[in-house]
Amino acid sequence: MTNLQFLRLERDGYVATVFLNRPKQLNALNIGLMDELVATLEELDCDDSVRAMVLTGNEKAFAAGADITEMAGADPTTMLKRDQFAKWDRIRKLKKPLIAAVSGFCLGGGCELAMHCDIMIASETAQFGQPEIKIGVMPGAGGTQRLTRAIGKARAMEMVLTGKFISAQEAYQFGLVNRVVPAEVYLSEAQKLAHEIAAMSPVAVRLAKEAVLKVYESFLLDGLEFERKNFYLLFATEDQKEGMAAFLEKRAPQFKGK
Ligand code: DAK
């Protein structure tokens, strides 16, 4: 865990806080960051001196999504070989409670990462969205499944098909986040909650988390598999190339349905 390039780590008693740390790119989740994140979370998960973890970004962004520069030129075979989903599966399998402390942009893969967490505390400045459709693709790391379960079909469909963001208050009303707190305290509130959970029996916490997740696990796995296949397929389209190139060139995309 030494020499972290894309993360920062703080420890306080039984609570570890992991900060996503690519501020210039609004914490866009590049491959290097995801590698570090998964390794760090797994290490903390196996460390008996840690009982709860907080995952956060900075005030401006939790994370603005997967790194578009790394995906723009990719074809389905490249995406398949990268096998990035294996990393996300490892986050899904963490045993200890993981609390997201979200401020600012929480978009695309960033929103999907926050939804991998067990509890979400949002700053009043947080904005949530699945804007992949605007760059010619769709959510690939569980967004179509977890968002729909969290906020219902009607709202999820609108977000996924238009890419529109929702505010922290809306996210609270829709059931995506546990609570919305003033910007100054979003992180300390998440850490307070983590300490509260860390005071419980670690074994009971682990088994209780596992049991809550079981509620939808088997359906979730079918859904994730379906989503992944569709996501890969989109990398065979001209619209994906156009959508991502347009973002990087800072212009509006011209989609052709090809
Ligand atoms: N990727 C790369 N760079 C990004 C980025 C991203 N997702 N988001 C922002 N940046 C960069 C910008 O390019 C800009 O860089 P410079 O021009 O300064 O070099 C810098 O961060 C600041 O961004 P802006 O200048 O755009 O800042 P604004 O305040 O004007 O706008 C914004 C903020 C968040 C509205 C805007 O940056 C934006 O729309 N960003 C893209 C949001 C987005 O489309 N997100 C979804 C990406 S697709 C997978 C797992 C997950 C995924 C895919 C596969 N597998 C396991 C296979 C997920 C996919 C996605 O998330």
Short mmCIF file of N, CA and C in Angstrom, two decimals, residues 144 147-164 166 174:
data_model
loop_
_atom_site.label_atom_id
_atom_site.label_comp_id
_atom_site.label_asym_id
_atom_site.label_seq_id
_atom_site.Cartn_x
_atom_site.Cartn_y
_atom_site.Cartn_z
N THR A 144 -27.13 -0.06 -14.83
CA THR A 144 -28.52 -0.35 -15.24
C THR A 144 -29.21 -1.22 -14.18
N LEU A 147 -28.85 0.97 -10.17
CA LEU A 147 -29.62 2.21 -10.12
C LEU A 147 -31.12 1.89 -10.19
N THR A 148 -31.47 0.96 -11.06
CA THR A 148 -32.89 0.62 -11.22
C THR A 148 -33.45 0.04 -9.92
N ARG A 149 -32.67 -0.81 -9.28
CA ARG A 149 -33.12 -1.35 -7.99
C ARG A 149 -33.25 -0.27 -6.94
N ALA A 150 -32.32 0.69 -6.96
CA ALA A 150 -32.31 1.72 -5.92
C ALA A 150 -33.45 2.72 -6.10
N ILE A 151 -33.68 3.17 -7.35
CA ILE A 151 -34.61 4.31 -7.50
C ILE A 151 -35.85 3.95 -8.33
N GLY A 152 -35.92 2.72 -8.84
CA GLY A 152 -37.10 2.31 -9.60
C GLY A 152 -36.91 2.51 -11.09
N LYS A 153 -37.73 1.76 -11.86
CA LYS A 153 -37.56 1.72 -13.31
C LYS A 153 -37.75 3.09 -13.99
N ALA A 154 -38.81 3.80 -13.61
CA ALA A 154 -39.15 5.04 -14.32
C ALA A 154 -38.01 6.05 -14.22
N ARG A 155 -37.53 6.25 -12.99
CA ARG A 155 -36.48 7.26 -12.80
C ARG A 155 -35.16 6.80 -13.40
N ALA A 156 -34.84 5.50 -13.22
CA ALA A 156 -33.57 4.97 -13.76
C ALA A 156 -33.58 5.07 -15.28
N MET A 157 -34.72 4.73 -15.89
CA MET A 157 -34.81 4.76 -17.35
C MET A 157 -34.53 6.18 -17.85
N GLU A 158 -35.12 7.17 -17.21
CA GLU A 158 -34.91 8.56 -17.65
C GLU A 158 -33.44 8.95 -17.51
N MET A 159 -32.84 8.58 -16.38
CA MET A 159 -31.43 8.94 -16.19
C MET A 159 -30.52 8.24 -17.19
N VAL A 160 -30.78 6.95 -17.42
CA VAL A 160 -29.89 6.17 -18.30
C VAL A 160 -30.09 6.56 -19.77
N LEU A 161 -31.32 6.90 -20.15
CA LEU A 161 -31.58 7.22 -21.57
C LEU A 161 -31.31 8.67 -21.93
N THR A 162 -31.31 9.56 -20.94
CA THR A 162 -31.03 10.98 -21.25
C THR A 162 -29.67 11.43 -20.74
N GLY A 163 -29.12 10.71 -19.78
CA GLY A 163 -27.84 11.13 -19.18
C GLY A 163 -27.99 12.29 -18.21
N LYS A 164 -29.24 12.70 -17.92
CA LYS A 164 -29.46 13.83 -17.00
C LYS A 164 -28.97 13.52 -15.59
N ILE A 166 -29.08 14.02 -11.40
CA ILE A 166 -30.02 14.36 -10.33
C ILE A 166 -29.23 14.98 -9.17
N PHE A 174 -35.28 9.73 -3.85
CA PHE A 174 -35.46 8.52 -4.66
C PHE A 174 -34.90 7.26 -3.97
#
